[in-house]
Short mmCIF file of C-alpha atoms in Angstrom, two decimals:
data_model
loop_
_atom_site.label_atom_id
_atom_site.label_comp_id
_atom_site.label_asym_id
_atom_site.label_seq_id
_atom_site.Cartn_x
_atom_site.Cartn_y
_atom_site.Cartn_z
CA UNK A 1 147.91 207.30 135.88
CA UNK A 2 147.60 206.76 132.17
CA UNK A 3 151.07 205.30 129.96
CA UNK A 4 150.05 205.27 126.50
CA UNK A 5 153.45 203.75 125.37
CA UNK A 6 152.77 201.52 127.22
CA UNK A 7 149.15 200.51 126.27
CA UNK A 8 149.99 200.75 122.89
CA UNK A 9 152.07 197.76 122.84
CA UNK A 10 149.22 195.46 123.44
CA UNK A 11 147.28 197.00 120.00
CA UNK A 12 149.09 194.97 117.11
CA UNK A 13 148.01 197.26 114.34
CA UNK A 14 149.71 200.76 116.21
CA UNK A 15 153.30 198.67 116.49
CA UNK A 16 153.06 197.69 112.84
CA UNK A 17 155.43 198.64 110.65
CA UNK A 18 154.33 200.75 107.43
CA UNK A 19 157.35 200.52 105.29
CA UNK A 20 159.02 203.20 107.85
CA UNK A 21 156.29 204.74 109.53
CA UNK A 22 154.32 203.81 112.04
CA UNK A 23 149.77 204.10 112.16
CA UNK A 24 148.93 207.37 113.64
CA UNK A 25 145.09 206.26 114.30
CA UNK A 26 143.13 209.55 115.17
CA UNK A 27 139.81 207.77 113.57
CA UNK A 28 138.39 206.17 116.71
CA UNK A 29 135.42 208.06 116.80
CA UNK A 30 134.32 205.07 114.05
CA UNK A 31 135.46 202.35 115.93
CA UNK A 32 138.66 201.40 117.97
CA UNK A 33 141.27 199.67 117.75
CA UNK A 34 141.85 196.02 118.66
CA UNK A 35 144.21 194.77 121.65
CA UNK A 36 145.85 191.40 121.74
CA UNK A 37 143.76 190.62 124.85
CA UNK A 38 140.53 190.86 122.37
CA UNK A 39 142.14 189.15 118.94
CA UNK A 40 143.26 186.49 120.91
CA UNK A 41 139.69 186.23 124.18
CA UNK A 42 138.35 185.39 119.72
CA UNK A 43 141.50 182.81 118.76
CA UNK A 44 140.77 181.51 121.39
CA UNK A 45 137.01 180.53 121.96
CA UNK A 46 137.15 179.45 117.85
CA UNK A 47 140.50 177.44 119.19
CA UNK A 48 138.95 175.27 122.26
CA UNK A 49 135.65 175.43 122.92
CA UNK A 50 133.21 175.79 119.39
CA UNK A 51 130.26 175.42 120.03
CA UNK A 52 126.29 176.73 119.22
CA UNK A 53 125.72 178.29 123.31
CA UNK A 54 121.99 177.63 125.04
CA UNK A 55 120.88 173.67 126.43
CA UNK A 56 124.16 172.13 125.16
CA UNK A 57 124.14 169.55 127.89
CA UNK A 58 129.01 169.16 126.39
CA UNK A 59 131.44 170.89 128.15
CA UNK A 60 132.67 173.24 125.65
CA UNK A 61 128.66 173.60 125.22
CA UNK A 62 128.08 175.22 128.04
CA UNK A 63 131.78 177.04 128.60
CA UNK A 64 131.20 179.06 125.25
CA UNK A 65 127.47 179.50 127.18
CA UNK A 66 129.27 180.29 130.03
CA UNK A 67 131.24 183.04 128.35
CA UNK A 68 128.14 184.32 126.17
CA UNK A 69 126.93 185.62 129.72
CA UNK A 70 129.64 186.23 131.43
CA UNK A 71 130.02 188.95 129.09
CA UNK A 72 126.36 190.76 129.39
CA UNK A 73 127.60 190.70 133.17
CA UNK A 74 130.43 192.54 132.60
CA UNK A 75 128.72 195.20 130.20
CA UNK A 76 125.91 195.65 132.89
CA UNK A 77 128.68 196.49 135.63
CA UNK A 78 130.39 198.52 133.40
CA UNK A 79 126.74 200.65 132.71
CA UNK A 80 126.20 199.96 136.16
CA UNK A 81 122.35 197.79 135.01
CA UNK A 82 120.83 196.36 138.20
CA UNK A 83 122.13 192.92 135.42
CA UNK A 84 121.99 191.17 131.73
CA UNK A 85 117.98 191.38 131.67
CA UNK A 86 118.40 194.60 131.08
CA UNK A 87 121.07 193.91 128.50
CA UNK A 88 120.34 193.31 124.44
CA UNK A 89 123.02 192.09 122.07
CA UNK A 90 122.58 193.21 118.96
CA UNK A 91 124.90 194.46 116.26
CA UNK A 92 125.57 197.73 117.15
CA UNK A 93 123.13 201.21 117.75
CA UNK A 94 121.70 201.28 115.15
CA UNK A 95 120.36 198.53 115.13
CA UNK A 96 119.30 199.24 118.91
CA UNK A 97 118.17 202.43 118.15
CA UNK A 98 115.85 200.57 115.56
CA UNK A 99 114.45 197.92 117.39
CA UNK A 100 113.30 200.74 120.00
CA UNK A 101 111.93 202.57 117.34
CA UNK A 102 110.28 199.30 115.48
CA UNK A 103 108.93 197.52 118.54
CA UNK A 104 108.46 200.69 121.68
CA UNK A 105 107.95 203.10 119.50
CA UNK A 106 105.23 201.80 117.03
CA UNK A 107 102.95 200.72 119.72
CA UNK A 108 103.41 203.82 121.67
CA UNK A 109 103.34 206.72 119.18
CA UNK A 110 99.79 207.51 117.20
CA UNK A 111 99.25 209.72 114.54
CA UNK A 112 99.71 213.34 115.69
CA UNK A 113 101.84 212.30 118.85
CA UNK A 114 105.96 214.35 118.42
CA UNK A 115 108.85 212.37 118.78
CA UNK A 116 112.04 214.91 119.78
CA UNK A 117 115.32 213.73 118.61
CA UNK A 118 118.42 217.33 117.91
CA UNK A 119 120.01 219.00 115.16
CA UNK A 120 123.22 217.07 116.33
CA UNK A 121 121.76 213.86 116.10
CA UNK A 122 124.25 210.86 114.05
CA UNK A 123 121.94 209.49 111.02
CA UNK A 124 121.85 206.20 113.53
CA UNK A 125 119.35 208.46 115.98
CA UNK A 126 117.58 210.28 113.25
CA UNK A 127 116.13 207.97 110.68
CA UNK A 128 114.68 205.01 112.73
CA UNK A 129 112.49 208.55 113.99
CA UNK A 130 112.18 210.03 110.61
CA UNK A 131 110.76 206.45 109.39
CA UNK A 132 108.20 205.94 112.44
CA UNK A 133 106.86 209.32 112.42
CA UNK A 134 106.45 208.85 108.65
CA UNK A 135 104.78 205.99 109.26
CA UNK A 136 102.72 207.11 111.76
CA UNK A 137 102.04 210.76 110.66
CA UNK A 138 103.41 211.81 114.03
CA UNK A 139 105.67 215.32 114.24
CA UNK A 140 110.32 214.87 114.48
CA UNK A 141 111.05 218.62 116.28
CA UNK A 142 114.47 219.03 116.71
CA UNK A 143 116.23 221.08 119.03
CA UNK A 144 118.05 223.52 117.88
CA UNK A 145 121.87 224.09 118.75
CA UNK A 146 123.01 227.63 120.56
CA UNK A 147 124.52 229.13 117.13
CA UNK A 148 127.88 230.68 119.67
CA UNK A 149 128.95 227.20 120.63
CA UNK A 150 127.15 224.74 118.95
CA UNK A 151 126.26 223.22 122.42
CA UNK A 152 122.07 221.88 122.98
CA UNK A 153 119.80 225.34 123.11
CA UNK A 154 118.25 224.29 126.14
CA UNK A 155 115.28 227.50 126.18
CA UNK A 156 114.66 225.41 122.47
CA UNK A 157 114.60 222.31 124.63
CA UNK A 158 112.01 223.16 126.99
CA UNK A 159 109.82 225.12 124.82
CA UNK A 160 109.75 221.87 122.39
CA UNK A 161 109.09 219.28 125.99
CA UNK A 162 105.94 221.35 125.80
CA UNK A 163 104.64 218.72 122.97
CA UNK A 164 104.78 216.64 125.23
CA UNK A 165 106.87 214.16 123.15
CA UNK A 166 106.12 210.60 123.24
CA UNK A 167 109.77 209.55 123.03
CA UNK A 168 113.15 211.94 123.32
CA UNK A 169 116.19 210.54 122.00
CA UNK A 170 118.95 212.18 122.38
CA UNK A 171 123.19 211.75 121.94
CA UNK A 172 125.32 211.88 124.95
CA UNK A 173 128.32 213.12 123.34
CA UNK A 174 128.25 214.94 119.45
CA UNK A 175 129.94 212.35 116.83
CA UNK A 176 131.15 215.73 115.30
CA UNK A 177 131.60 217.88 118.01
CA UNK A 178 132.09 216.59 120.62
CA UNK A 179 129.91 218.19 122.73
CA UNK A 180 128.69 216.75 126.02
CA UNK A 181 125.24 217.15 126.44
CA UNK A 182 124.07 216.66 129.91
CA UNK A 183 121.54 213.90 129.64
CA UNK A 184 120.80 213.61 133.36
CA UNK A 185 118.92 216.58 133.06
CA UNK A 186 117.13 216.94 129.62
CA UNK A 187 115.92 212.48 131.31
CA UNK A 188 114.59 213.97 134.58
CA UNK A 189 112.54 217.49 132.19
CA UNK A 190 111.76 214.72 129.66
CA UNK A 191 110.07 212.55 132.51
CA UNK A 192 108.19 215.21 133.99
CA UNK A 193 107.11 215.69 130.65
CA UNK A 194 105.90 211.57 130.59
CA UNK A 195 108.56 211.06 127.20
CA UNK A 196 109.70 208.19 127.21
CA UNK A 197 114.26 209.01 127.01
CA UNK A 198 116.64 206.82 124.84
CA UNK A 199 120.31 207.91 125.07
CA UNK A 200 122.58 206.95 122.14
CA UNK A 201 125.65 206.12 123.69
CA UNK A 202 128.00 205.24 121.01
CA UNK A 203 130.73 208.03 121.58
CA UNK A 204 130.10 208.40 125.74
CA UNK A 205 129.82 204.99 126.65
CA UNK A 206 133.55 204.01 125.25
CA UNK A 207 135.01 207.54 126.65
CA UNK A 208 133.53 207.99 130.04
CA UNK A 209 131.46 207.16 132.79
CA UNK A 210 128.26 206.38 131.74
CA UNK A 211 125.62 205.08 134.82
CA UNK A 212 122.40 204.00 133.41
CA UNK A 213 120.95 204.70 137.00
CA UNK A 214 122.12 207.56 137.71
CA UNK A 215 121.14 209.61 134.07
CA UNK A 216 117.78 207.15 134.95
CA UNK A 217 117.54 206.80 130.80
CA UNK A 218 114.34 203.97 129.73
CA UNK A 219 116.93 202.71 127.04
CA UNK A 220 120.86 203.21 126.31
CA UNK A 221 122.53 201.95 122.77
CA UNK A 222 126.07 201.49 122.07
CA UNK A 223 128.88 200.00 120.61
CA UNK A 224 131.00 197.31 121.09
CA UNK A 225 133.05 198.37 118.63
CA UNK A 226 134.21 201.76 119.24
CA UNK A 227 135.33 200.36 122.95
CA UNK A 228 138.01 197.83 121.98
CA UNK A 229 135.58 195.27 120.95
CA UNK A 230 134.92 193.61 117.92
CA UNK A 231 132.33 194.67 115.05
CA UNK A 232 128.76 192.89 115.07
CA UNK A 233 128.47 193.54 118.54
CA UNK A 234 126.17 195.88 120.29
CA UNK A 235 124.28 196.83 122.92
CA UNK A 236 120.26 197.76 123.69
CA UNK A 237 119.91 198.72 127.49
CA UNK A 238 116.12 198.84 128.57
CA UNK A 239 114.67 198.89 131.70
CA UNK A 240 113.14 195.76 132.66
CA UNK A 241 109.44 196.93 133.69
CA UNK A 242 109.83 198.41 129.70
CA UNK A 243 111.56 195.81 128.19
CA UNK A 244 109.10 193.02 130.24
CA UNK A 245 105.67 195.18 127.96
CA UNK A 246 107.87 195.09 124.91
CA UNK A 247 107.21 192.15 121.49
CA UNK A 248 110.37 191.28 120.01
CA UNK A 249 111.35 192.09 117.09
CA UNK A 250 112.02 189.38 115.55
CA UNK A 251 111.03 185.86 116.12
CA UNK A 252 112.73 182.86 115.88
CA UNK A 253 115.20 180.31 117.50
CA UNK A 254 116.24 180.95 121.36
CA UNK A 255 114.02 184.16 121.93
CA UNK A 256 110.50 181.59 122.89
CA UNK A 257 110.15 179.95 125.80
CA UNK A 258 106.94 177.28 124.43
CA UNK A 259 105.65 177.44 120.66
CA UNK A 260 102.82 175.40 119.71
CA UNK A 261 100.85 175.24 115.95
CA UNK A 262 98.48 178.43 117.07
CA UNK A 263 100.53 181.04 119.40
CA UNK A 264 104.47 181.34 121.35
CA UNK A 265 105.41 182.74 124.70
CA UNK A 266 108.29 184.37 125.01
CA UNK A 267 111.53 183.88 126.77
CA UNK A 268 112.49 185.25 129.76
CA UNK A 269 114.58 188.74 129.45
CA UNK A 270 116.68 189.60 127.64
CA UNK A 271 116.53 186.74 125.07
CA UNK A 272 113.27 187.62 124.21
CA UNK A 273 115.09 190.38 122.22
CA UNK A 274 117.93 187.69 121.01
CA UNK A 275 116.12 185.42 117.78
CA UNK A 276 119.12 182.75 116.37
CA UNK A 277 122.42 181.34 117.01
CA UNK A 278 123.76 184.85 118.59
CA UNK A 279 127.15 186.57 117.83
CA UNK A 280 129.06 184.66 120.16
CA UNK A 281 132.88 185.81 119.09
CA UNK A 282 130.87 189.42 118.82
CA UNK A 283 129.95 187.90 123.07
CA UNK A 284 133.43 186.72 124.35
CA UNK A 285 135.16 190.01 122.58
CA UNK A 286 133.01 192.39 124.01
CA UNK A 287 133.76 190.65 127.83
CA UNK A 288 137.57 191.08 126.95
CA UNK A 289 137.16 194.48 126.18
CA UNK A 290 135.60 195.03 128.95
CA UNK A 291 138.10 192.97 130.68
CA UNK A 292 140.73 195.61 129.61
CA UNK A 293 138.95 199.30 129.79
CA UNK A 294 137.91 197.94 133.08
CA UNK A 295 141.82 197.41 134.22
CA UNK A 296 142.67 200.66 132.94
CA UNK A 297 139.75 202.43 134.71
CA UNK A 298 137.51 203.95 132.59
CA UNK A 299 137.38 207.41 134.61
CA UNK A 300 141.50 207.59 134.08
CA UNK A 301 140.31 207.38 130.14
CA UNK A 302 137.87 210.27 130.70
CA UNK A 303 141.00 212.26 132.64
CA UNK A 304 144.00 211.14 129.65
CA UNK A 305 141.96 211.91 126.88
CA UNK A 306 140.60 215.72 128.53
CA UNK A 307 144.13 216.07 128.42
CA UNK A 308 144.51 215.14 124.92
CA UNK A 309 141.88 217.45 123.39
CA UNK A 310 143.41 219.97 125.80
CA UNK A 311 146.38 219.93 124.35
CA UNK A 312 145.49 219.10 120.41
CA UNK A 313 142.37 222.57 121.13
CA UNK A 314 145.53 224.69 122.11
CA UNK A 315 147.59 223.30 118.96
CA UNK A 316 145.06 224.13 117.01
CA UNK A 317 143.80 227.81 117.49
CA UNK A 318 147.65 228.24 116.83
CA UNK A 319 147.38 227.60 113.63
CA UNK A 320 146.62 230.77 111.67
CA UNK A 321 143.13 230.48 109.57
CA UNK A 322 141.70 227.18 110.53
CA UNK A 323 138.24 227.07 111.68
CA UNK A 324 137.26 224.66 114.47
CA UNK A 325 133.38 222.84 114.66
CA UNK A 326 132.34 222.20 118.02
CA UNK A 327 133.21 223.83 121.86
CA UNK A 328 136.60 225.35 122.28
CA UNK A 329 137.59 224.25 125.33
CA UNK A 330 137.41 221.48 127.43
CA UNK A 331 134.06 221.86 129.37
CA UNK A 332 131.29 218.97 129.05
CA UNK A 333 133.73 217.98 125.71
CA UNK A 334 134.87 214.33 124.40
CA UNK A 335 137.69 214.25 122.41
CA UNK A 336 135.99 214.71 118.93
CA UNK A 337 137.15 217.93 116.92
CA UNK A 338 136.14 218.64 113.85
CA UNK A 339 137.89 221.12 111.47
CA UNK A 340 138.21 223.10 108.72
CA UNK A 341 141.17 224.60 106.14
CA UNK A 342 139.10 227.21 104.38
CA UNK A 343 139.72 226.85 100.82
CA UNK A 344 141.08 222.80 101.49
CA UNK A 345 138.33 220.75 100.53
CA UNK A 346 138.27 217.86 103.84
CA UNK A 347 139.29 214.93 101.61
CA UNK A 348 142.08 216.36 100.30
CA UNK A 349 142.83 217.59 104.16
CA UNK A 350 142.17 213.73 105.33
CA UNK A 351 144.14 212.60 101.78
CA UNK A 352 147.23 214.50 102.43
CA UNK A 353 147.28 213.54 106.18
CA UNK A 354 146.79 209.63 104.71
CA UNK A 355 150.13 210.16 102.95
CA UNK A 356 151.59 211.25 106.21
CA UNK A 357 150.30 208.02 107.45
CA UNK A 358 147.79 209.51 109.57
CA UNK A 359 143.86 207.95 109.83
CA UNK A 360 141.31 211.81 110.17
CA UNK A 361 137.97 211.09 108.44
CA UNK A 362 136.34 213.14 106.01
CA UNK A 363 133.12 213.85 105.18
CA UNK A 364 129.28 214.67 106.34
CA UNK A 365 130.51 211.54 109.64
CA UNK A 366 126.65 210.34 108.96
CA UNK A 367 124.98 213.86 110.62
CA UNK A 368 124.10 215.30 107.53
CA UNK A 369 121.11 218.31 109.01
CA UNK A 370 124.01 218.93 111.44
CA UNK A 371 126.90 219.78 108.97
CA UNK A 372 125.03 220.31 105.95
CA UNK A 373 121.95 223.03 107.25
CA UNK A 374 123.90 223.51 110.84
CA UNK A 375 127.79 223.87 109.99
CA UNK A 376 126.61 225.03 106.62
CA UNK A 377 129.69 222.65 105.56
CA UNK A 378 129.89 219.91 102.61
CA UNK A 379 131.75 218.40 104.20
CA UNK A 380 134.04 218.74 107.85
CA UNK A 381 137.43 217.05 108.56
CA UNK A 382 137.83 215.75 112.03
CA UNK A 383 140.41 213.44 114.05
CA UNK A 384 138.82 211.94 117.49
CA UNK A 385 141.33 210.31 120.40
CA UNK A 386 141.75 206.93 122.54
CA UNK A 387 143.58 206.28 125.13
CA UNK A 388 146.09 205.32 123.30
CA UNK A 389 146.99 208.07 121.26
CA UNK A 390 150.10 210.94 122.72
CA UNK A 391 150.76 213.88 122.17
CA UNK A 392 153.06 212.96 119.56
CA UNK A 393 150.04 212.07 117.39
CA UNK A 394 148.75 215.57 118.24
CA UNK A 395 152.35 217.36 117.08
CA UNK A 396 152.08 215.08 113.33
CA UNK A 397 148.86 215.83 112.59
CA UNK A 398 149.97 219.70 113.66
CA UNK A 399 152.15 219.31 111.16
CA UNK A 400 150.02 217.60 108.53
CA UNK A 401 148.05 220.64 109.22
CA UNK A 402 150.69 222.69 108.04
CA UNK A 403 152.15 220.98 104.86
CA UNK A 404 148.28 220.83 103.82
CA UNK A 405 148.95 225.03 103.99
CA UNK A 406 151.90 224.31 102.05
CA UNK A 407 150.77 222.50 99.48
CA UNK A 408 147.87 224.08 98.23
CA UNK A 409 149.14 227.29 99.45
CA UNK A 410 146.77 228.78 101.59
CA UNK A 411 148.90 231.73 104.26
CA UNK B 1 152.27 207.84 85.40
CA UNK B 2 152.63 210.59 88.81
CA UNK B 3 152.50 208.34 92.30
CA UNK B 4 151.64 211.46 94.44
CA UNK B 5 148.15 213.15 94.03
CA UNK B 6 149.01 216.48 94.59
CA UNK B 7 151.04 217.03 91.69
CA UNK B 8 151.89 220.64 91.04
CA UNK B 9 149.50 220.41 87.65
CA UNK B 10 146.27 219.61 90.31
CA UNK B 11 147.40 222.12 92.45
CA UNK B 12 147.67 224.66 89.65
CA UNK B 13 144.23 223.84 88.18
CA UNK B 14 142.47 223.55 91.67
CA UNK B 15 143.53 227.17 92.40
CA UNK B 16 143.16 228.29 88.47
CA UNK B 17 140.73 226.24 87.08
CA UNK B 18 140.30 226.18 83.05
CA UNK B 19 136.37 226.69 81.81
CA UNK B 20 135.13 227.57 85.38
CA UNK B 21 132.17 229.94 83.97
CA UNK B 22 128.37 229.49 83.46
CA UNK B 23 127.03 229.42 80.30
CA UNK B 24 123.14 231.18 80.37
CA UNK B 25 122.53 230.38 77.01
CA UNK B 26 123.85 226.25 77.06
CA UNK B 27 122.02 222.85 74.98
CA UNK B 28 122.24 221.55 77.91
CA UNK B 29 123.69 221.30 81.34
CA UNK B 30 124.02 219.08 84.51
CA UNK B 31 124.21 218.62 88.53
CA UNK B 32 125.98 216.85 89.79
CA UNK B 33 126.68 215.54 92.99
CA UNK B 34 128.25 213.88 95.44
CA UNK B 35 126.74 214.05 98.87
CA UNK B 36 129.36 211.17 100.87
CA UNK B 37 131.72 213.91 100.18
CA UNK B 38 130.11 217.49 99.47
CA UNK B 39 130.93 218.10 95.66
CA UNK B 40 128.79 219.95 94.35
CA UNK B 41 128.47 220.57 89.96
CA UNK B 42 127.42 222.19 87.42
CA UNK B 43 128.46 221.49 83.46
CA UNK B 44 126.85 223.79 80.77
CA UNK B 45 127.43 222.41 76.98
CA UNK B 46 127.19 224.13 73.51
CA UNK B 47 126.88 222.29 70.56
CA UNK B 48 126.88 222.83 66.78
CA UNK B 49 127.33 220.37 63.89
CA UNK B 50 127.20 217.25 66.91
CA UNK B 51 130.39 218.46 68.67
CA UNK B 52 131.33 220.24 71.77
CA UNK B 53 131.40 224.20 71.12
CA UNK B 54 131.70 225.53 73.73
CA UNK B 55 131.47 223.96 77.38
CA UNK B 56 132.18 225.50 80.91
CA UNK B 57 131.04 224.20 85.13
CA UNK B 58 130.80 225.47 87.90
CA UNK B 59 130.32 224.40 91.68
CA UNK B 60 131.93 223.74 94.45
CA UNK B 61 135.04 220.31 94.77
CA UNK B 62 137.46 219.06 95.97
CA UNK B 63 141.39 219.51 94.27
CA UNK B 64 140.80 216.22 92.63
CA UNK B 65 137.09 217.22 91.40
CA UNK B 66 137.93 220.75 90.23
CA UNK B 67 141.12 219.75 88.34
CA UNK B 68 139.34 216.37 86.54
CA UNK B 69 137.25 219.39 85.26
CA UNK B 70 139.56 221.24 84.39
CA UNK B 71 140.96 218.67 82.20
CA UNK B 72 138.10 216.92 81.29
CA UNK B 73 136.47 220.06 79.62
CA UNK B 74 139.22 220.89 77.99
CA UNK B 75 139.51 217.53 76.05
CA UNK B 76 135.85 217.35 75.10
CA UNK B 77 136.13 220.78 73.48
CA UNK B 78 135.81 219.93 69.82
CA UNK B 79 135.24 216.59 70.63
CA UNK B 80 132.03 214.59 68.57
CA UNK B 81 129.19 213.59 70.75
CA UNK B 82 129.41 210.38 70.16
CA UNK B 83 133.45 210.72 70.58
CA UNK B 84 132.61 211.98 74.57
CA UNK B 85 130.54 209.43 75.23
CA UNK B 86 133.00 207.13 74.49
CA UNK B 87 134.86 208.04 77.48
CA UNK B 88 135.17 206.84 81.03
CA UNK B 89 137.73 206.26 83.90
CA UNK B 90 140.48 205.36 81.87
CA UNK B 91 140.69 208.69 79.69
CA UNK B 92 139.76 210.81 83.40
CA UNK B 93 142.99 208.88 84.78
CA UNK B 94 145.22 209.62 81.59
CA UNK B 95 144.48 213.05 81.69
CA UNK B 96 144.81 213.07 85.50
CA UNK B 97 148.43 211.94 84.82
CA UNK B 98 147.73 210.01 88.63
CA UNK B 99 145.42 207.25 89.45
CA UNK B 100 143.78 208.42 92.26
CA UNK B 101 142.55 205.20 93.45
CA UNK B 102 139.37 203.96 94.87
CA UNK B 103 138.64 206.20 97.43
CA UNK B 104 138.84 208.94 94.78
CA UNK B 105 138.24 208.19 92.01
CA UNK B 106 134.01 209.24 92.47
CA UNK B 107 136.21 212.76 93.28
CA UNK B 108 137.51 212.14 89.11
CA UNK B 109 134.70 210.60 87.36
CA UNK B 110 132.57 213.16 88.61
CA UNK B 111 132.48 215.74 85.90
CA UNK B 112 132.51 212.56 83.49
CA UNK B 113 129.54 211.68 84.91
CA UNK B 114 128.14 215.41 84.46
CA UNK B 115 129.37 215.85 80.98
CA UNK B 116 127.83 212.19 79.91
CA UNK B 117 124.34 212.90 81.81
CA UNK B 118 123.94 216.07 80.27
CA UNK B 119 124.72 214.19 77.06
CA UNK B 120 122.25 211.54 77.72
CA UNK B 121 119.43 214.70 78.36
CA UNK B 122 120.47 216.51 74.96
CA UNK B 123 119.85 212.82 73.20
CA UNK B 124 116.79 212.91 74.65
CA UNK B 125 116.00 216.53 73.95
CA UNK B 126 116.98 215.10 70.60
CA UNK B 127 114.48 212.68 69.85
CA UNK B 128 111.34 214.62 70.94
#
């Protein structure tokens, strides 16, 4: 069982006094807060073994290399990957997806080919494919959403997979709707049609058990900073046989085996894709983040957040005049809730929340086609939870909504 | 200067905006949007002898941009083009009686930008 009150004590920012009140942080889909274990790991690295990794002969260089490599082992274990050969460190989810589009995508997609994504994609899993389609003269198709509960329309998916897309790129969890997509089923069908599958795990890996072997996806992209780690470190998981045949995106130090004036050969996986000095502090901090998550168990996190989300949905549904986007129940749903108060602009909602020291996000959440063209809104407000949030946090958010309604005379 | 961004005057102007109207035979108009937050405003200007004779706006926006549009349109009516062209963020903050801060100043400035862009287009047209 998760004891959020106890775990919160590990997070200095959640314990901090903001002029008499504590921060109610409900913007976890944007980035998570960091526990002292992660902050301390980074401080420890810089104060006791800061050195560049690989090929160092001296002790602290070995220690830094070991810490960096072991963080990849932890990540591999966390998502049930074979090993560190599958784990390429990048800056974030966006960079991971761009890497695939610019290397694997650029080589395999030809003029007239199809690429299949969905209407609920974050710009990070949309714009790279749009660019690729444009460059190659390929066609970008979107799986529609079911108008009733804003889940993927699987009939539409089946009809579009018939066009034999080269690549299918789908998010596992929507950062706006909170919908959990059945990526296992999608991957299975896509593979039957010969497509390569990339799963955007930015909103899933931090909150639920993700098993790349079970899912059988070819690529998985996610970010460290949404799961307690520092910013600037993210992961591209890829199947070994696919990564082996991919050309590197960047050339430089560390990614080579041998260089002559005429040509070069590439280093082993995953280093082939990591040119130049790595984000060592990022790797070290991310390793500490995975340790922390493993200690409290990802399955427990999922169950706890499910309870919180159920509580929040019930509370929100009881407020007159509020609209909730995405699934209204807790089936295949994560802890992201977007909502609107008709008559009040989401930015005004977020501003009033801030006056009670409650952090939520308002806008298009980097999913403009979804918000503008599917939900038909200019913007929506969003609260998103993590395991350190409590029912009390939700009560405060509900109180803030009542205050918004009062201020704007909504009845 | 007010501390509270949502002082009564701003909420009042959000609910009952001033000059919210389409001017069909406007001499110049401009459509300004802020795609980040979804604010969307059109400014219409009637100009006579180098002065703003009438002004209207419509569109969808947050409380800050809507209140700001009301106050700006009230303020520029009757002013000369050259006077209006000198207006900037400081004037908008003075009209609002509150500094909306770095995150929201773009909401407050959107109608001002629309007015200035409409005047720019008007100037271009006059030069032809």
